[in-house]
Short mmCIF file of C-alpha atoms in Angstrom, two decimals:
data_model
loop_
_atom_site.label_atom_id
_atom_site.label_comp_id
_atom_site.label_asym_id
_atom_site.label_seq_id
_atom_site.Cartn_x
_atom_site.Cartn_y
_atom_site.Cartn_z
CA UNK A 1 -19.63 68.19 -77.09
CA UNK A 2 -18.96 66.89 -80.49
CA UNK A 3 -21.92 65.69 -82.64
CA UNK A 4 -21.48 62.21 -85.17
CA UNK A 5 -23.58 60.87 -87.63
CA UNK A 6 -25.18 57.11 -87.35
CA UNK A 7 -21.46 56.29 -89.37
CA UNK A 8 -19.38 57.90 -86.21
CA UNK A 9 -18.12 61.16 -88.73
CA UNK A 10 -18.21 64.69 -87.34
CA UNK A 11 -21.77 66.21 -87.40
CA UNK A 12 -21.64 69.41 -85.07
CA UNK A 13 -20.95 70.71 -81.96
CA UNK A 14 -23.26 71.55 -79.02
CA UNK A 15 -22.32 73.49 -75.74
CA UNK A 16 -25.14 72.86 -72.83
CA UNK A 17 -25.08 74.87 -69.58
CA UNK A 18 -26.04 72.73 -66.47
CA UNK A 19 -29.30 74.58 -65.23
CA UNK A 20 -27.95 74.45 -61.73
CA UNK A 21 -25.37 76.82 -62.69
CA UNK A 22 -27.55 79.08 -65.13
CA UNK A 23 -31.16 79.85 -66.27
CA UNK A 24 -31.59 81.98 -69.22
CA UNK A 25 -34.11 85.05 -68.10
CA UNK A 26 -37.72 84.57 -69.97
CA UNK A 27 -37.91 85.68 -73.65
CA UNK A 28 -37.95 84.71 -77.28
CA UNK A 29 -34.12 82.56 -76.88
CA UNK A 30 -35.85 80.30 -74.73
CA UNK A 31 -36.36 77.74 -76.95
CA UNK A 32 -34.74 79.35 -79.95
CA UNK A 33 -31.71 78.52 -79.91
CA UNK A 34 -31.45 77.69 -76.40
CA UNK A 35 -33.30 74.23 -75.55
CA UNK A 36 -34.01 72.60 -72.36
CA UNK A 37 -32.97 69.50 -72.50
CA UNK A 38 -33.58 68.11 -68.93
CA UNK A 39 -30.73 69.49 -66.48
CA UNK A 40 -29.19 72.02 -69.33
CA UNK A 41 -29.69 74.49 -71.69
CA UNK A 42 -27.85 73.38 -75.21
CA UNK A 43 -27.26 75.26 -78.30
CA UNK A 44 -25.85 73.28 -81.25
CA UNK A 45 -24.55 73.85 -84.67
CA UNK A 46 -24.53 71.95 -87.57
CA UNK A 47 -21.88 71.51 -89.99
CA UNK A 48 -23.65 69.15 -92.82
CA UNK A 49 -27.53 69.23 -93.18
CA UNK A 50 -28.80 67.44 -90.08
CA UNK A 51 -31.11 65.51 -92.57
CA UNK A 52 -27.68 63.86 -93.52
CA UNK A 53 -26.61 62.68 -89.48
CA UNK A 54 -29.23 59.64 -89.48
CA UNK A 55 -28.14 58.52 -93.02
CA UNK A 56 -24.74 59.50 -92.40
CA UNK A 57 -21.59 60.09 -94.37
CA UNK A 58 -18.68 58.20 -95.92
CA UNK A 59 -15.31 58.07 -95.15
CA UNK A 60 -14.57 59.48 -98.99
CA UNK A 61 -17.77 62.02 -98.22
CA UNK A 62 -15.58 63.23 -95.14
CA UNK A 63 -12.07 63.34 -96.95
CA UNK A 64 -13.87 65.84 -100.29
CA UNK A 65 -15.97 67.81 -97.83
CA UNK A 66 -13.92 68.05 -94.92
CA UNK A 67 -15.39 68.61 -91.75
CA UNK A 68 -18.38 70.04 -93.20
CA UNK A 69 -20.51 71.72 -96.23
CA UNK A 70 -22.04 74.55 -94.23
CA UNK A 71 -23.10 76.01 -90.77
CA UNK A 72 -26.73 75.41 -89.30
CA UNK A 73 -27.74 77.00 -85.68
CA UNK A 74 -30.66 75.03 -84.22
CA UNK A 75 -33.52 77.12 -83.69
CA UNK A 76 -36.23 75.42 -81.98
CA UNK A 77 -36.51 71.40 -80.70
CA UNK A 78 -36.79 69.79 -84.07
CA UNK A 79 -33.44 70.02 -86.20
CA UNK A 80 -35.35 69.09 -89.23
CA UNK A 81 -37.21 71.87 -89.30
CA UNK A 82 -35.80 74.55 -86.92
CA UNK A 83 -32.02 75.48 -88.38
CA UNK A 84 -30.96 78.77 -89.51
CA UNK A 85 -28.70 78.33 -92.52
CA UNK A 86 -25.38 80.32 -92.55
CA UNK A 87 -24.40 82.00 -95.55
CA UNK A 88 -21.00 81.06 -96.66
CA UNK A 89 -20.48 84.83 -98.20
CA UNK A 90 -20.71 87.50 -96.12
CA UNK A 91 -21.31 89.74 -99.16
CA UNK A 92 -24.86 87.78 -99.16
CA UNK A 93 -25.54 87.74 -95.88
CA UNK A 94 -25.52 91.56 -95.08
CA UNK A 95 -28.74 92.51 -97.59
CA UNK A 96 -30.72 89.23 -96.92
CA UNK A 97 -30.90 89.00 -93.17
CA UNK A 98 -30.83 90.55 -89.81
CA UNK A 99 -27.33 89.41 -88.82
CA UNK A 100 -25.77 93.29 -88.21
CA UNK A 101 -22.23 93.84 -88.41
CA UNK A 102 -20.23 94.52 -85.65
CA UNK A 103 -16.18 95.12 -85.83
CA UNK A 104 -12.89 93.28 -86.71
CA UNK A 105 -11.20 91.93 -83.96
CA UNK A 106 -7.85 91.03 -84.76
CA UNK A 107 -7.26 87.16 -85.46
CA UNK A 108 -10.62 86.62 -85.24
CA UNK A 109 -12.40 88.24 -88.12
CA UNK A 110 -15.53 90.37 -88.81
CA UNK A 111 -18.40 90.12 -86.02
CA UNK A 112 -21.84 89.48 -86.97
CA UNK A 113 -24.73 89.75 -84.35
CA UNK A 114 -28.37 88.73 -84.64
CA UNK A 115 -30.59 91.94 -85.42
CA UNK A 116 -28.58 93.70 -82.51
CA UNK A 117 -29.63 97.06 -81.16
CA UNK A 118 -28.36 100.05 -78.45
CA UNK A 119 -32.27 99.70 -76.57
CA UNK A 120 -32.86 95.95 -77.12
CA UNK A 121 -33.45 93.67 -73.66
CA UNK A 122 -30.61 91.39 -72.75
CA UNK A 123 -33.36 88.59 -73.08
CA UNK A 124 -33.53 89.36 -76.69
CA UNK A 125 -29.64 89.24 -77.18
CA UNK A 126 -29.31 85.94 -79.65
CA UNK A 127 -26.36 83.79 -78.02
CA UNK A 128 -24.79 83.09 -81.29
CA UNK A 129 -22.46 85.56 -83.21
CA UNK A 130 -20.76 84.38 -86.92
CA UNK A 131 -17.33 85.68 -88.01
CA UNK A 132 -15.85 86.21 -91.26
CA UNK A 133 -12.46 86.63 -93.10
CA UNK A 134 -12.01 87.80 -96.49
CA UNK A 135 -15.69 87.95 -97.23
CA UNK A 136 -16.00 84.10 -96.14
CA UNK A 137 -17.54 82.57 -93.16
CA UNK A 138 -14.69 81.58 -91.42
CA UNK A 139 -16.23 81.19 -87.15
CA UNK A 140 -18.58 81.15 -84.97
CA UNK A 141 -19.73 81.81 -81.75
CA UNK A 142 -21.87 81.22 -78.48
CA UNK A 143 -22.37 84.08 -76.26
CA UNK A 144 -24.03 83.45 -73.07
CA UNK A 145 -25.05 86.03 -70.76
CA UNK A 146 -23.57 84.29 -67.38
CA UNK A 147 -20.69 83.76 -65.92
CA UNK A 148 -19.59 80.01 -66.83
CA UNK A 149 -16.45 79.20 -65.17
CA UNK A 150 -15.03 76.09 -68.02
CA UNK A 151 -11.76 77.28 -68.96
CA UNK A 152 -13.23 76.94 -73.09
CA UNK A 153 -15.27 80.04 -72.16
CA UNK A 154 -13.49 83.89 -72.78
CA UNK A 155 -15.32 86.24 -70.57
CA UNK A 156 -14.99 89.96 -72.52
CA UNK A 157 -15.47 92.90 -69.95
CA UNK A 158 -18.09 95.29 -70.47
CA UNK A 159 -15.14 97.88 -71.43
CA UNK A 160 -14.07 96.00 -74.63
CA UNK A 161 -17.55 94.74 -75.70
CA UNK A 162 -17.25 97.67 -78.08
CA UNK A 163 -14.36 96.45 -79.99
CA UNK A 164 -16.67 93.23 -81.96
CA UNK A 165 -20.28 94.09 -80.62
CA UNK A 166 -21.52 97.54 -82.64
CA UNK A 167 -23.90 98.95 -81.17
CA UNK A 168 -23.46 97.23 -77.83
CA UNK A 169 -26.38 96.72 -76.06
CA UNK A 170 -27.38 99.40 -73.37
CA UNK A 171 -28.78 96.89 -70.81
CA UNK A 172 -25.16 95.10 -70.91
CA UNK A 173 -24.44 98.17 -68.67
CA UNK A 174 -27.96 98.52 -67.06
CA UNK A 175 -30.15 95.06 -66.54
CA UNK A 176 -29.39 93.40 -63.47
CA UNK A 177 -29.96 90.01 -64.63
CA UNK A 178 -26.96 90.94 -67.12
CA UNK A 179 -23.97 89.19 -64.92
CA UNK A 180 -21.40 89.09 -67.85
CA UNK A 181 -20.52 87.17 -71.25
CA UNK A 182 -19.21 84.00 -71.61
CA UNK A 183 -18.18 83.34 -75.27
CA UNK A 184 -16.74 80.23 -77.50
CA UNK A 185 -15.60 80.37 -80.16
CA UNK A 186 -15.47 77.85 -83.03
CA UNK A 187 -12.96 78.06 -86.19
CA UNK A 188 -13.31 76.40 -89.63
CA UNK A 189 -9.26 77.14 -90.25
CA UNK A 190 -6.55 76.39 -88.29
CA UNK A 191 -5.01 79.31 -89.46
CA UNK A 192 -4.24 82.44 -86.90
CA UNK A 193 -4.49 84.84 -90.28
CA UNK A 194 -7.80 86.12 -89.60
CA UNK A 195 -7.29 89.72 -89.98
CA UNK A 196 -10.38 91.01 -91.82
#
């Protein structure tokens, strides 16, 4: 789902998971990023300051900035106060936080994983990944651990996991509640020259 400001101008995006079809196994996503709200689970970026959405933008603010001015993940219930600001520069981002690098996939750009390990629970596996091209942020991504069936979702095998994810998670191969990945992902370019 797209997200406007009060002026009807692009905002974000959210993806929510109908619980009926999923429920995220206990642990410190729950709530951060993913948020129950009612009969789904939602995770939502922001691509202005979501202190800008209730004033909102201009038409001129939209043609200078384009879409947006930067990425914020929600991170708890209050958008004010729970975001995690993307860095633009992924020579930045590697020293100052725990986003770990994973590989290049072709056309998509550099992987980056939340604070990813070989032993870490599947419950602890953030659902968000970034990608960059040329040292810039260029994507993002949700990664749910189910099986959604929307035709928006790509659903990477265990096998090539390896091939973006580094290290990949041991309990992708060993926790039961693991059923598979369902990922989206979300471009800043049109461009298909995203070859790290």
């Amino acid at each position: 789902m797209l997200i406007f400001d009060v002026n009807g101008i692009i905002a974000g995006i959210q993806t929510a998971v109908p619980k009926a079809t999923w429920t995220p196994p206990p642990g410190p996503n729950v709530g951060h990023p993913l948020i129950d709200d009612g009969e789904f689970w939602t995770l939502t970026a922001y691509f202005i300051d979501p202190s800008r959405i209730c004033t909102g933008r201009t038409s001129e603010d939209l043609r200078t900035e384009g879409t947006g001015t930067a990425l914020y993940i929600q991170n708890g219930t209050d958008p004010l106060k729970s975001v995690i600001h993307i860095l633009q520069d992924e020579k930045q981002l590697v020293p100052t936080t725990q986003w770990t690098k994973g590989h290049c996939f072709y056309t998509m750009g550099d992987h980056y994983w939340y604070n990813v390990r070989a032993d870490m629970p599947c419950n602890q596996f953030f659902p968000s990944c970034l990608l960059y091209n040329k040292g810039q942020l260029n994507a993002f991504c949700w990664a749910l651990n189910t099986q959604l069936n929307s035709p928006r979702y790509e659903h990477p095998t265990l096998s090539v996991l390896s091939q973006f994810i580094d290290p990949v998670p041991q309990c992708f191969a060993t926790d039961p509640d693991y059923k598979a990945l369902s990922t989206m992902h979300v471009y800043f370019s049109s461009e298909i020259s995203d070859l790290c």
